[in-house]
Structure formats: structure tokens, C-alpha cells
Amino acid sequence: MLSIFAETKGCLYMQITRLVKSVVSRTTLAIGDGANDVGMLQEADIGVGISGVEGMRAVMASDFAIAQFRFLERLLLVHGHWCYRRISMMICYFFYKNITFGFTLFWFEAYTSFSGQPAYNDWYMSSYNVFFTSLPVIALGVFDHDVSARLCMKYPLLYQEGVQNLLFNWVLILGWMFNGLLSSIIIYLLTANSITGQAFRKDGQVADYSILGVTMYTCVVWTVNCQMALSINYFTWIQHLFIWGSIALWYIFLVVYGSIPSTLSTTAYKVLVEACAPSILYWLTTLLVISALLPLLSYRAFQIRFRPMEHDRIQIQRRRSESLERDVAQSRLSESSETRNSSDLPAEVRIRIDSLKASSRRKNS
Amino acid sequence: MSETNSDRQRRGDRESAFYLFTQQRLPACKPVLTPPWVITIYFLVGFIFVPVGLFTLRASHSVVEIEERYDIECVPSQFRNDKVSYIQDDSVPKNCSLLFKVDKYMKAPIYIYYQLENYYQNHRRYVRSRSDQQLLHGRNFHGTSYCQPLESSNNRPIVPCGLIAWSLFNDTFTFIRGKALLKVNRTNIAWKSDRDHKFGKNVYPFNFQNGTWIGGGKLNPRIPLSNQEDLIVWMRISALPSFRKLYGRIEEDLDVGDYVVVQLMNDYNTYSFGGKKKLVLSTSNWLGGKNDFLGLAYVFVGSSSLTVAIVFMLLHLRSQR
């Protein structure tokens, strides 16, 4: 519902907004540029101020500020959609990664007669949310796009995903939590059953508490970061740096922390350098962690193929049109070279070229 | 219309790295999970995991392991109903002998482990009951409050303090093959970093196991802690309630049909809490000891991945028609 008012007194704007909010009970957005709009901007759920001719007072009272009225379209369709998706994904992912981490601790407790002994060294636990899993979430929350700006403007229907709350409903939240639970079970069972009493290296040494802790924690860090890599659709150098960098940071941390004198590093003293790295079993167990990613991968694969959401459909469409453009560009290059013959092109491409030529002829005539 | 200087500058700004970053127009890779990619990934996982799993299983099967439980058998029949009083009675002789039959050729070095079950070395009170500073610096270090109640006895400090050291495992084993004694190498069984950096070279046991309650083995007060390898191995906390610890190494090969007689002293009390004691002889290879789980897990994950790939491919082709 859209209401437009002009050249009215400020207090009247505010009262109308209040009336609309109470009657319609939906999220309201108000846009204005003058001092008389300030009341309305603050009353509405979202206030958008336009900076310009009538001064900065509207901008100072608003939640979002834009320079011209026509930018409202971009604000809603592009940034609104992106922010909705980013925030909902970020919250779901936060639950997921902490549930995965916390439940591995819980399953371990069952084997310590619930005495409260954590599976990991204290410093590992403190730095989990700070060093090893925080940067990828920031990359998701600040930089992720599922659909590019141009396509967001071209398909305004995508905005309905936010209106209908398709990306942040209870089903999705509980689904991510369940994924966390499943990942933690897989990680715990695989690690605790691979590294049991038997020797874990060629020199006959057995794995102790610190080695099981390091192996399980390594699996958690890999799983959680690779789930992030599977969930985002947009890889710039920033995402690559943050995701793979966080995993690398864990190994670097182990080396650095392990070289501090043992009175400070207690169970982590030289654990990677001396104990784990030479053990092939350690690396094989870490590789097996891929199995914790397969449930989400399967779910996404089946969902995108058989029940795609709006943004999935747009991505697939864009993929197809990109490959079509590439084929056309290639065929144009080959047409310009005299040695090539158009009958060398595959039939599909020829049909597409013909249809494009026909539509461009229609446009020119 | 030709470009003016300001247009050119604006275009240059538009392509600068900072502008691309703030306008979120960085060059990006946008992967989409299309069916060909999904099928490829699943087949790749399957074709890598199944061979790795089979290879690991083969390695695990090539390890030879002999295990014997001895805590029940070694109790004489008259004490079978009251094992706790048997183990606590010093006048009853505790020697016992076990017979190991070698079924497959075992190549040196053969590792000797003692295995304890239902023993929660990972209980929080137990894990904290030690003083790393005291192990490194000796009895002059006074911050040993975590070792309570085994911090001092008769008003003198205990070195090494705490429950972990106090409960030191003290069964001993000698191995005889035929008529000859098998030489067991009991050095270098602890981690090098422990020997060099966690246990002091100038720290000697003091006032150890002198109280009314004896928890385990005694220590020779003339050997510094860094050479007390049994203690060092024992103090490395195990992860799970069922664990093995390295006792020593046999540096000779054992042939098929060999009989190894083990003369052991059954001193350690696991009867008070229903624990089990076992003796294990095992070879090792590049993977370590005998554990089929990893190989089976790889094969299982690989084959389910292949199954999912085939199912997905069939569903995809069927719904395309």
C-alpha cells in the first residue's frame, strides 16, 4: 500500500503514519526531505531521509539517507534484499557454528562421566569465536550477494522473499540448528572412534587427551568454515582470504601457542609440531570431515534442482544467459574469421544466433 | 563526443580498487550448484574416499595385535569373591603368569601396552590434580594448591604432588620366549617434549607415597623426574575411559607358533571401581595400530556419496523428460 502526501503540516504527517501503522499493522516506510517530515520519519518503522534542497534535518532524523528520490528503488530492491538475506543467513550460521562446537563438548562429557572437563584447551575455546570463525561471518554479513544489483532491479519479485519472510522462518532456523547437531555428532563419532586406544603413529605412541582435543577441534574448524564456503554464492578475494585464512590461522595458532613454555600452554605444548603433524591418521581424520558437509550439500542440491527459490532461479537463469552470451561472442569471432565456416558451429548455438539476429533485426526496423 | 579530463579522471576513480571495494563491485566468482556440478562433486568424493578407505583397511588388517585380560585370572581362586582385600593385602604374593600365542609373524619393534578400562583419567578433578610448575622446578615451588589433598603429608611437601602421580600404574611384566628372556626396551617411551621440557632434570621425588593410602607405584628418589619415563607416560592424561599406555618395546621379531610367557606382578588396584586390566602386544605401520573404523568410515562415506550421485542423476534425468 502506498500513500503520498504533500505540502501538509508536519504533525499531520506523523498522525497519518500512526494511523496507517495501527490499521494496517505491517512494516511502514516513510520518505521525506524537509523539516516537516521529521515526525513522520521517526514514527514510521523505517524512515528514509533525502538530503538536498530542504537541508539536512530529515537526514539526521532518518534511519537511511539517500541523495535523490529515485534512489529509493535501489535502496529497497537491491540493498533491502541483500541486507535481509545477509542478516538472516548470518544469524542462522551463528547458531549453527556454535551448536556444532558446543555439542562436541557435550558428547565428550558423556565420556568423562560428566565431570565438566572440556575436550579442548582453554585457549582454544576462548579463541573459537574470535579468531577462527569470526572473519568468514563478517565476509558473509558485509559482502555477500546472492543476485547482482542489476538483476535485483530487473526482477523486483525477488523483494517478496523479504516480505514473505522466506529466508528467516522457524523452519530454516531449526533446520540450521539441526544441521549443527548433525555435524557435531558426525565429527565426534568419527574422531573419537578413529583415535581410540591404539597407536596413532608409526612409532607406537598412543593418542592422549590433548591429541584428541586438537583433532576434534581441527575437524570443527574445517567443517564450520567449509559450510560457510558452501552457503555463500559470491567469492571475491576477501571471502577466500577470510575463509581459508581462518583455517590456516588455526594451524599457525597451534604452532605459536605450542611453542610457549609448557607451564603456560599446558596440554597444547608442541602438540601440532611434535605429535599430530607427523601422524597420517590425524590428517586422514581431518579429511573425513567432508562427510559432515554432505548433508547440507545434498539438501541444497536437491532443493535447488527440484524446489528452487526465487533467487536460485535467477542465478540459474543468469548462468544460462552468461553461457549463451559466451557462445554468441565466440561465434561472432569465428564468423569474422574467413577460414571458419558457420556449419562448424553446434546446432544449438546456430539456433540461438539466428534468434538473436532476428530479434535485433526487428528492433532496428 | 570526446572524453574530457574530468570524465577520464572520474572513470579512473571508478576503476580504482578502493571504489570497487566500497561499491561492492569487486571481481567475483559466483558458483551455482547446478546438477552437473553436484554429480561431479559426489562422484569425486566417492572415487577418492573408497580407495583411501580400502587402503586404510588393508593397513589396519596388516597390524598384528595380541590382547589378554589378566585382572580376573590373576586373582587366586580363594580371593575371587573379595578382590579388593586381596589387592590391598601385602602378604599375599601377587605374581601371575600369562601365555601369549603368536598366530602371525610379528616384525620388530613390537610395542607393549597396558590397557585400562573404566578408568576416567579425563575426570576434571583428576586432570587438575597436578602442578606443572612443581614438576619443572621441584619442591621449592609452593603454588601446589590444585594437588589437594595430596599436596603434603606429615607437614612435608610431596614431589610430585597430586592424584595423577599418586595413582601411578605399578604392574610389572617380564617376557620369556622358550627358555630365553626377551629384552624389553623401556627407554624413550615418553614424548621427547615431556622429557626435555615438562619434567625437571634437577627435580627428585620427595616424600612420595608415604601416607596411609597407597595409590600406586613408588618412585626411586635418586632418579630425576625427567628420567622417570613410567611416570611421564602415566601423567599424560588419556582422552577416554578405556586407554592404553606404552610400557616398552621388544626389539626382536616373533615368529608364528611362538609362545611368550609373561611373568607379571599384579599390584595395581582396579578392583575397587570395577576397572579392567589388559596386556597388549602390537606391531605398528604407517597408520599406527589396529583400528578398522577409519577405513570402514571412508568406505561408507564414499559409497553413500556414489549412491547419492546416482540417485540424483536418475531423478534429474527423469524430471527433465
XYZ file of C-alpha atoms in Angstrom:
686
model
C 0.000 0.000 0.000
C 1.442 3.372 -0.947
C 0.195 6.728 0.300
C 1.519 10.048 -0.948
C 1.118 13.327 0.890
C 2.488 16.697 0.017
C 2.581 20.242 1.394
C 0.978 19.341 4.695
C 1.896 20.288 8.218
C 4.447 18.044 9.946
C 2.279 16.923 12.840
C -0.367 15.758 10.406
C 2.159 13.515 8.651
C 3.009 11.930 11.981
C -0.620 11.303 12.855
C -1.352 9.776 9.464
C 1.620 7.465 9.803
C 0.471 6.403 13.242
C -2.995 5.728 11.869
C -1.653 3.657 8.976
C 0.578 1.636 11.309
C -2.261 0.776 13.654
C -4.782 -0.026 10.926
C -2.581 -1.969 8.512
C -0.150 -3.433 11.130
C 2.646 -4.011 8.615
C 6.104 -2.550 8.403
C 5.808 1.072 7.282
C 8.372 3.128 5.438
C 8.263 6.901 5.258
C 10.309 9.067 2.939
C 10.726 12.806 3.086
C 13.198 15.593 2.702
C 12.116 18.531 4.790
C 11.979 19.544 8.442
C 8.226 18.928 8.475
C 8.892 15.263 7.686
C 10.940 14.610 10.799
C 7.969 13.473 12.922
C 6.777 11.116 10.229
C 10.252 9.674 9.677
C 10.628 8.874 13.351
C 7.128 7.475 13.687
C 7.433 5.040 10.800
C 9.295 1.761 11.214
C 11.786 2.804 8.574
C 12.499 6.438 7.871
C 14.306 7.414 4.686
C 15.565 10.971 4.510
C 16.532 12.766 1.324
C 19.386 15.212 1.637
C 19.360 18.222 -0.590
C 17.382 21.350 -1.235
C 15.491 21.483 2.059
C 18.519 20.838 4.271
C 19.878 18.033 6.409
C 17.229 17.874 9.118
C 15.369 14.999 7.527
C 18.641 13.121 7.074
C 19.550 13.483 10.743
C 16.210 12.068 11.878
C 16.166 9.147 9.453
C 17.347 5.560 9.506
C 18.607 5.683 5.927
C 19.658 8.726 3.937
C 19.731 8.976 0.175
C 20.625 11.820 -2.166
C 17.735 11.681 -4.649
C 14.216 10.291 -4.548
C 14.849 7.896 -7.434
C 17.486 6.080 -5.350
C 14.652 4.671 -3.233
C 14.160 1.939 -5.827
C 17.747 0.797 -5.464
C 17.616 1.103 -1.708
C 14.647 -1.229 -1.454
C 15.189 -3.709 -4.231
C 18.959 -4.082 -4.065
C 20.117 -3.170 -0.581
C 16.920 -4.227 1.111
C 17.106 -7.681 -0.414
C 20.826 -8.045 0.201
C 20.615 -6.937 3.832
C 17.670 -9.220 4.522
C 19.495 -12.201 3.131
C 22.787 -11.340 4.791
C 21.313 -10.818 8.252
C 19.141 -13.926 8.146
C 21.998 -16.088 6.876
C 24.374 -14.634 9.420
C 22.090 -15.350 12.371
C 21.332 -18.894 11.220
C 25.003 -19.556 10.609
C 25.963 -18.195 14.034
C 23.620 -20.638 15.706
C 24.973 -23.408 13.528
C 28.631 -22.863 14.255
C 28.195 -22.521 17.985
C 25.929 -25.535 18.198
C 28.457 -27.623 16.286
C 31.224 -26.516 18.638
C 29.224 -26.744 21.846
C 27.736 -30.145 21.179
C 31.115 -31.756 20.522
C 31.987 -30.640 24.034
C 28.762 -32.163 25.279
C 29.290 -35.532 23.600
C 32.791 -35.658 25.088
C 31.350 -35.040 28.538
C 29.470 -38.314 28.275
C 32.893 -39.998 28.284
C 34.274 -38.076 31.252
C 31.374 -39.132 33.473
C 30.007 -35.586 33.097
C 32.689 -34.178 35.333
C 32.956 -30.902 33.424
C 36.340 -31.489 31.829
C 36.251 -29.749 28.444
C 37.571 -31.591 25.441
C 39.734 -28.660 24.404
C 42.387 -26.497 25.978
C 41.003 -23.262 27.494
C 42.656 -21.013 24.959
C 41.216 -22.957 22.033
C 37.751 -22.395 23.395
C 38.253 -18.702 24.036
C 39.600 -18.052 20.579
C 36.989 -20.068 18.671
C 34.578 -17.215 18.213
C 37.265 -14.577 17.994
C 39.911 -15.859 15.593
C 38.848 -18.928 13.736
C 35.227 -18.429 12.828
C 34.522 -14.713 13.057
C 36.061 -13.392 9.841
C 34.059 -15.589 7.439
C 30.857 -14.460 9.123
C 31.891 -10.848 8.633
C 32.597 -11.624 4.975
C 29.095 -13.073 4.730
C 27.409 -10.253 6.581
C 29.106 -7.409 4.765
C 29.916 -8.639 1.284
C 27.644 -11.445 0.230
C 25.407 -11.076 -2.821
C 23.177 -13.875 -3.958
C 21.986 -11.970 -7.013
C 23.775 -8.997 -8.566
C 22.464 -5.426 -8.282
C 21.448 -5.311 -11.924
C 19.355 -8.466 -11.610
C 17.803 -7.314 -8.323
C 16.490 -4.234 -10.141
C 15.430 -6.308 -13.134
C 13.404 -8.821 -11.061
C 11.527 -6.855 -8.412
C 9.686 -10.040 -7.458
C 12.827 -11.018 -5.547
C 11.874 -8.415 -2.951
C 8.887 -10.586 -1.995
C 11.303 -13.016 -0.394
C 11.726 -10.465 2.359
C 8.073 -9.506 2.569
C 7.000 -13.117 2.896
C 9.894 -13.850 5.264
C 11.074 -16.813 3.250
C 14.680 -16.728 4.444
C 14.214 -16.330 8.182
C 11.392 -18.502 9.368
C 11.318 -21.128 12.083
C 11.773 -23.973 9.635
C 15.063 -22.568 8.398
C 16.351 -21.654 11.856
C 15.566 -25.083 13.274
C 16.999 -26.642 10.150
C 20.333 -24.903 10.656
C 20.348 -25.890 14.320
C 19.651 -29.471 13.350
C 22.482 -29.267 10.834
C 24.741 -28.131 13.689
C 23.651 -31.046 15.838
C 24.224 -33.479 12.989
C 27.647 -32.037 12.208
C 28.691 -32.294 15.846
C 27.558 -35.920 16.058
C 29.411 -36.835 12.875
C 32.570 -35.027 13.966
C 32.547 -36.516 17.444
C 31.833 -40.088 16.374
C 34.365 -40.039 13.578
C 37.132 -38.534 15.685
C 36.572 -40.475 18.887
C 36.325 -43.809 17.087
C 39.292 -43.284 14.792
C 41.645 -42.143 17.531
C 40.988 -44.633 20.303
C 43.441 -46.628 22.338
C 45.588 -47.922 19.518
C 48.835 -46.324 18.388
C 48.185 -43.393 16.120
C 51.645 -43.156 14.600
C 54.360 -45.408 13.298
C 56.451 -45.015 16.478
C 53.791 -46.716 18.583
C 52.733 -43.689 20.600
C 49.117 -43.578 21.695
C 46.862 -40.575 21.411
C 46.068 -38.836 24.641
C 43.642 -36.160 25.772
C 45.423 -33.255 24.106
C 45.678 -35.046 20.754
C 42.014 -35.986 20.692
C 41.166 -32.394 21.549
C 43.316 -30.987 18.763
C 41.958 -33.434 16.190
C 38.344 -32.769 17.090
C 38.865 -29.020 17.131
C 40.604 -29.138 13.749
C 37.628 -31.028 12.341
C 35.216 -28.473 13.805
C 37.122 -25.522 12.339
C 37.296 -27.153 8.903
C 33.626 -28.187 8.917
C 32.322 -24.842 10.047
C 34.384 -22.854 7.549
C 33.628 -25.173 4.645
C 29.916 -24.924 5.433
C 30.343 -21.196 5.054
C 32.025 -21.719 1.700
C 29.089 -23.881 0.618
C 26.491 -21.369 1.769
C 27.720 -18.212 0.093
C 27.308 -17.502 -3.590
C 29.790 -14.754 -4.102
C 33.537 -15.271 -3.858
C 35.824 -12.290 -4.002
C 39.387 -12.300 -2.759
C 38.018 -11.186 0.604
C 35.908 -14.305 1.084
C 38.765 -16.552 0.042
C 41.170 -14.776 2.384
C 38.804 -14.889 5.343
C 37.636 -18.474 4.970
C 40.889 -20.222 4.093
C 42.821 -17.734 6.202
C 40.823 -18.643 9.300
C 41.645 -22.296 8.816
C 45.314 -21.504 8.270
C 45.232 -19.262 11.340
C 44.232 -22.249 13.454
C 47.359 -24.149 12.440
C 49.521 -21.095 12.970
C 47.945 -20.581 16.382
C 48.716 -24.187 17.329
C 52.329 -23.778 16.342
C 52.745 -20.460 18.164
C 50.820 -21.464 21.284
C 52.605 -24.795 21.335
C 55.962 -23.128 21.472
C 55.172 -21.109 24.591
C 56.688 -22.778 27.727
C 54.620 -25.679 28.949
C 53.748 -24.049 32.258
C 51.572 -21.650 30.240
C 50.498 -23.788 27.311
C 49.856 -26.935 29.433
C 48.239 -29.506 27.171
C 48.974 -27.678 23.939
C 52.736 -27.742 24.284
C 54.222 -28.762 20.924
C 51.084 -30.744 20.167
C 50.936 -29.993 16.442
C 54.615 -29.898 15.690
C 55.636 -32.993 17.624
C 52.554 -35.135 17.993
C 49.916 -34.502 15.351
C 51.625 -33.331 12.188
C 53.773 -36.474 11.695
C 50.726 -38.659 12.207
C 48.990 -39.664 8.982
C 45.958 -40.740 10.982
C 45.487 -37.138 12.095
C 45.373 -35.850 8.527
C 43.130 -38.667 7.333
C 40.677 -37.997 10.153
C 40.617 -34.328 9.191
C 39.859 -35.272 5.580
C 36.982 -37.450 6.673
C 35.316 -34.332 7.980
C 33.960 -33.836 4.442
C 31.268 -36.285 5.460
C 29.905 -33.666 7.860
C 29.342 -31.361 4.879
C 27.475 -33.855 2.742
C 24.064 -33.491 4.481
C 23.852 -29.759 3.764
C 25.280 -30.215 0.277
C 22.650 -32.853 -0.510
C 19.875 -30.696 0.884
C 20.988 -27.687 -1.163
C 21.480 -29.748 -4.310
C 18.033 -31.296 -4.142
C 16.425 -28.028 -3.132
C 17.992 -26.024 -5.989
C 17.182 -28.681 -8.564
C 13.657 -29.649 -7.545
C 12.275 -26.781 -5.450
C 14.293 -23.697 -6.311
C 13.584 -20.460 -4.538
C 13.299 -17.212 -6.459
C 16.953 -16.249 -6.062
C 18.060 -19.768 -7.068
C 16.008 -19.492 -10.269
C 17.536 -16.130 -11.074
C 21.046 -17.470 -10.519
C 20.435 -20.426 -12.805
C 18.906 -18.114 -15.418
C 21.891 -15.814 -15.193
C 24.220 -18.804 -15.569
C 22.403 -19.902 -18.699
C 22.353 -16.417 -20.223
C 26.067 -15.955 -19.441
C 26.924 -19.147 -21.248
C 24.652 -18.119 -24.126
C 26.407 -14.759 -24.405
C 29.757 -16.515 -24.378
C 28.639 -18.828 -27.178
C 27.379 -15.887 -29.196
C 30.583 -13.908 -28.692
C 32.643 -16.917 -29.712
C 30.550 -17.478 -32.787
C 30.864 -13.811 -33.701
C 34.636 -14.137 -33.555
C 34.516 -17.194 -35.712
C 32.194 -15.518 -38.214
C 34.653 -12.686 -38.651
C 37.494 -15.087 -39.489
C 37.126 -16.187 -43.082
C 38.531 -19.647 -42.730
C 35.754 -20.739 -40.380
C 32.506 -21.967 -41.731
C 29.191 -21.464 -39.894
C 28.345 -25.112 -40.337
C 31.168 -25.910 -37.878
C 29.107 -24.483 -35.008
C 26.945 -26.818 -32.940
C 23.268 -26.719 -33.834
C 22.163 -25.204 -30.522
C 24.446 -22.223 -30.941
C 23.355 -21.667 -34.532
C 19.711 -21.643 -33.493
C 20.449 -19.138 -30.741
C 22.442 -16.904 -33.088
C 19.605 -16.942 -35.588
C 17.035 -15.991 -32.951
C 19.248 -13.160 -31.657
C 19.795 -11.879 -35.198
C 16.065 -11.983 -35.842
C 15.259 -10.041 -32.675
C 17.933 -7.402 -33.385
C 16.604 -7.003 -36.934
C 13.128 -6.473 -35.520
C 14.481 -3.832 -33.156
C 16.303 -1.962 -35.921
C 13.445 -1.964 -38.380
C 31.869 13.149 -28.079
C 35.435 13.011 -26.856
C 36.276 12.444 -23.203
C 37.212 15.481 -21.155
C 39.892 15.349 -18.495
C 37.364 15.275 -15.677
C 35.497 12.399 -17.355
C 38.731 10.488 -17.660
C 39.526 11.131 -14.010
C 36.079 10.035 -12.930
C 36.456 6.860 -14.962
C 39.862 6.273 -13.375
C 38.309 6.717 -9.936
C 35.564 4.287 -10.868
C 38.087 1.594 -11.597
C 40.257 2.174 -8.537
C 40.437 -0.652 -6.053
C 39.002 1.401 -3.215
C 35.965 2.431 -5.246
C 35.292 -1.142 -6.286
C 35.573 -2.219 -2.672
C 33.187 0.376 -1.266
C 30.680 -0.029 -4.064
C 30.872 -3.817 -3.693
C 31.782 -4.345 -7.317
C 34.869 -6.458 -6.720
C 35.578 -9.125 -9.332
C 33.855 -12.190 -8.076
C 33.296 -15.815 -8.787
C 29.639 -16.763 -8.458
C 29.300 -20.528 -8.346
C 25.868 -22.025 -8.743
C 25.108 -25.532 -7.580
C 23.808 -26.906 -10.873
C 23.172 -30.648 -11.343
C 26.371 -31.329 -13.344
C 28.441 -29.799 -10.548
C 26.603 -31.726 -7.828
C 27.035 -35.022 -9.628
C 30.703 -34.282 -10.258
C 31.365 -33.456 -6.619
C 29.653 -36.582 -5.350
C 31.426 -38.838 -7.819
C 34.751 -37.227 -6.944
C 34.187 -37.777 -3.229
C 33.183 -41.368 -3.905
C 36.112 -42.144 -6.168
C 38.617 -40.678 -3.736
C 37.166 -41.978 -0.478
C 36.519 -45.598 -1.395
C 40.105 -46.386 -2.448
C 41.514 -44.471 0.548
C 39.209 -46.471 2.798
C 40.208 -49.786 1.299
C 43.875 -48.866 1.531
C 43.473 -47.854 5.186
C 41.563 -51.054 5.978
C 44.333 -53.106 4.446
C 46.896 -51.260 6.576
C 44.831 -51.846 9.688
C 44.499 -55.555 8.908
C 48.218 -55.895 8.422
C 48.865 -54.864 12.036
C 49.176 -57.870 14.349
C 47.785 -57.440 17.831
C 47.503 -59.840 20.761
C 45.469 -58.851 23.776
C 44.910 -60.664 27.078
C 42.855 -59.602 30.049
C 44.546 -60.611 33.266
C 42.946 -58.857 36.229
C 40.422 -61.632 36.912
C 42.609 -64.609 36.042
C 45.473 -63.427 38.197
C 43.363 -63.396 41.362
C 43.751 -66.743 43.185
C 40.506 -68.701 43.494
C 40.157 -68.196 47.246
C 40.061 -64.414 46.765
C 37.714 -64.326 43.777
C 34.828 -63.131 45.923
C 36.736 -60.332 47.626
C 39.261 -58.992 45.177
C 39.659 -55.663 46.933
C 41.012 -57.195 50.127
C 43.276 -59.411 48.010
C 44.863 -56.467 46.258
C 45.243 -54.447 49.435
C 46.803 -57.294 51.406
C 50.583 -57.014 51.143
C 51.235 -60.501 52.481
C 49.572 -62.257 49.528
C 52.011 -62.883 46.672
C 50.915 -61.014 43.567
C 52.867 -62.778 40.859
C 50.994 -64.306 37.993
C 51.845 -65.652 34.569
C 50.117 -65.272 31.216
C 50.578 -67.149 27.984
C 50.571 -65.368 24.640
C 50.409 -67.446 21.490
C 51.723 -65.741 18.372
C 49.451 -66.524 15.393
C 51.040 -64.292 12.777
C 54.557 -63.133 12.174
C 55.265 -60.002 14.182
C 58.054 -57.779 12.967
C 60.153 -55.767 15.438
C 59.688 -53.341 17.112
C 56.765 -54.866 18.946
C 55.071 -52.442 21.315
C 53.896 -53.490 24.748
C 50.919 -51.633 26.159
C 48.929 -51.993 29.322
C 45.261 -51.244 28.769
C 42.925 -49.988 31.469
C 39.164 -49.779 31.117
C 36.528 -47.903 33.099
C 39.323 -45.640 34.323
C 38.399 -41.993 33.997
C 41.711 -40.266 33.675
C 39.779 -37.474 31.979
C 37.702 -36.624 35.067
C 38.023 -32.910 35.828
C 39.186 -33.274 39.445
C 41.775 -35.797 38.383
C 43.066 -33.766 35.452
C 43.563 -30.667 37.578
C 45.289 -32.523 40.384
C 48.852 -31.805 39.332
C 51.332 -28.954 39.440
C 53.261 -28.389 36.222
C 55.426 -25.780 37.892
C 56.450 -28.181 40.629
C 57.300 -30.897 38.113
C 59.679 -28.462 36.451
C 61.133 -26.642 39.442
C 60.891 -29.002 42.374
C 59.804 -28.718 45.949
C 60.756 -25.061 46.311
C 57.719 -24.154 44.284
C 54.809 -23.567 46.640
C 51.780 -22.955 44.428
C 50.562 -26.517 44.578
C 47.037 -25.967 45.873
C 45.490 -27.830 42.953
C 47.130 -31.002 44.236
C 44.918 -31.116 47.326
C 44.549 -33.436 49.221
C 47.870 -34.861 48.073
C 49.856 -31.672 48.431
C 51.773 -32.581 51.552
C 51.930 -35.341 54.106
C 53.365 -35.146 57.639
C 53.856 -31.431 57.055
C 56.314 -32.027 54.257
C 55.582 -31.315 50.578
C 55.065 -34.222 48.224
C 57.015 -34.194 44.982
C 55.391 -34.917 42.517
C 52.114 -33.839 44.107
C 48.605 -34.591 43.054
C 46.314 -37.505 42.276
C 47.743 -38.264 38.858
C 51.213 -39.020 40.162
C 49.852 -40.738 43.274
C 47.865 -43.222 41.172
C 50.909 -44.329 39.162
C 50.426 -47.711 37.490
C 52.757 -50.257 39.004
C 52.169 -53.680 37.457
C 55.444 -55.011 36.030
C 55.931 -57.505 33.222
C 58.808 -59.733 32.112
C 58.636 -61.626 28.836
C 60.106 -65.080 28.262
C 60.142 -66.874 24.938
C 61.016 -70.533 25.160
C 63.892 -70.506 27.586
C 65.277 -67.038 26.860
C 64.272 -63.740 28.350
C 63.017 -61.260 25.741
C 64.785 -57.977 26.073
C 62.321 -55.132 26.613
C 63.463 -51.607 25.835
C 61.957 -49.280 28.431
C 63.649 -46.069 27.389
C 62.240 -43.456 25.008
C 58.680 -44.483 25.710
C 57.630 -40.975 26.736
C 57.260 -37.978 24.416
C 60.513 -36.119 23.911
C 58.958 -32.740 24.687
C 57.753 -34.077 28.041
C 61.159 -35.463 28.981
C 63.005 -32.323 27.962
C 60.664 -29.517 28.887
C 57.949 -30.594 31.275
C 59.767 -32.644 33.870
C 62.771 -31.098 35.571
C 66.235 -32.606 35.279
C 67.019 -31.480 38.815
C 63.759 -32.484 40.446
C 63.776 -35.654 42.532
C 60.803 -37.474 44.106
C 60.380 -36.476 47.735
C 58.021 -37.780 50.380
C 56.207 -39.741 47.687
C 53.636 -42.473 48.570
C 54.487 -42.057 52.258
C 50.963 -41.602 53.537
C 48.445 -44.088 54.856
C 46.795 -44.544 51.479
C 48.924 -46.069 48.760
C 47.559 -45.167 45.341
C 50.018 -46.884 43.061
C 53.680 -47.272 42.409
C 56.644 -45.839 44.303
C 59.403 -43.804 42.681
C 63.155 -44.137 43.074
C 64.166 -40.897 44.830
C 67.611 -40.946 43.244
C 66.402 -40.716 39.645
C 65.349 -37.226 38.461
C 61.810 -36.818 37.143
C 62.952 -36.312 33.567
C 64.253 -39.905 33.554
C 61.239 -41.452 35.260
C 59.625 -42.489 31.995
C 56.841 -44.552 33.552
C 55.706 -41.515 35.500
C 55.923 -39.288 32.430
C 53.876 -41.723 30.350
C 51.309 -42.084 33.126
C 50.959 -38.343 33.653
C 49.978 -37.771 30.047
C 46.212 -37.797 30.561
C 44.235 -40.146 28.374
C 41.234 -38.978 26.397
C 38.680 -41.706 27.043
C 37.884 -44.096 29.897
C 39.389 -47.026 28.019
C 43.012 -46.381 27.144
C 46.421 -47.896 26.534
C 49.781 -46.653 27.652
C 53.144 -47.651 26.300
C 55.117 -49.933 28.600
C 58.081 -50.806 26.422
C 59.322 -52.237 23.153
C 60.507 -55.707 22.163
C 63.264 -55.297 19.608
C 63.125 -58.861 18.257
C 60.786 -60.499 15.759
C 58.219 -63.011 16.930
C 57.545 -65.951 14.637
C 54.348 -67.872 14.052
C 53.811 -70.509 16.721
C 55.998 -68.801 19.327
C 54.767 -68.907 22.886
C 55.555 -65.895 25.037
C 55.204 -66.350 28.783
C 54.602 -63.143 30.701
C 55.553 -63.074 34.382
C 53.701 -60.163 35.905
C 53.218 -58.600 39.290
C 49.529 -57.835 39.753
C 49.986 -54.889 42.116
C 47.672 -52.232 40.776
C 44.209 -51.912 42.296
C 41.476 -51.639 39.706
C 39.104 -53.819 41.680
C 37.674 -51.066 43.871
C 35.902 -49.442 40.963
C 35.277 -52.292 38.545
C 38.110 -51.469 36.186
C 39.763 -53.928 33.816
C 43.420 -54.542 33.098
C 44.740 -55.979 29.838
C 48.139 -56.545 28.329
C 48.584 -55.876 24.613
C 51.390 -56.730 22.210
C 51.114 -54.914 18.901
C 53.096 -54.078 15.793
C 52.624 -50.780 14.003
C 52.762 -49.464 10.449
C 52.416 -46.091 8.701
C 48.886 -45.739 10.017
C 49.678 -46.735 13.588
C 47.863 -49.538 15.373
C 44.927 -51.733 14.589
C 41.698 -49.831 14.096
C 39.304 -50.708 11.293
C 36.984 -47.814 11.985
C 38.678 -45.192 9.850
C 38.835 -47.453 6.803
C 35.229 -48.517 7.189
C 34.108 -44.923 7.664
C 35.853 -43.849 4.480
C 34.329 -46.718 2.508
C 30.896 -45.971 3.938
C 31.043 -42.248 3.162
C 32.465 -42.920 -0.307
C 29.839 -45.466 -1.220
C 26.941 -43.392 0.110
C 28.283 -40.469 -1.868
C 28.288 -42.585 -5.026
C 24.751 -43.769 -4.248
C 23.520 -40.201 -3.807
C 25.226 -39.219 -7.069
C 23.475 -41.987 -8.980
C 20.100 -41.293 -7.366
C 20.393 -37.586 -8.087
C 21.418 -38.244 -11.666
C 18.450 -40.559 -12.252
C 15.976 -38.141 -10.666
C 17.429 -35.268 -12.643
C 17.213 -37.106 -15.967
C 13.742 -38.408 -15.229
C 12.306 -34.997 -14.378
C 13.924 -33.417 -17.429
C 11.887 -35.562 -19.801
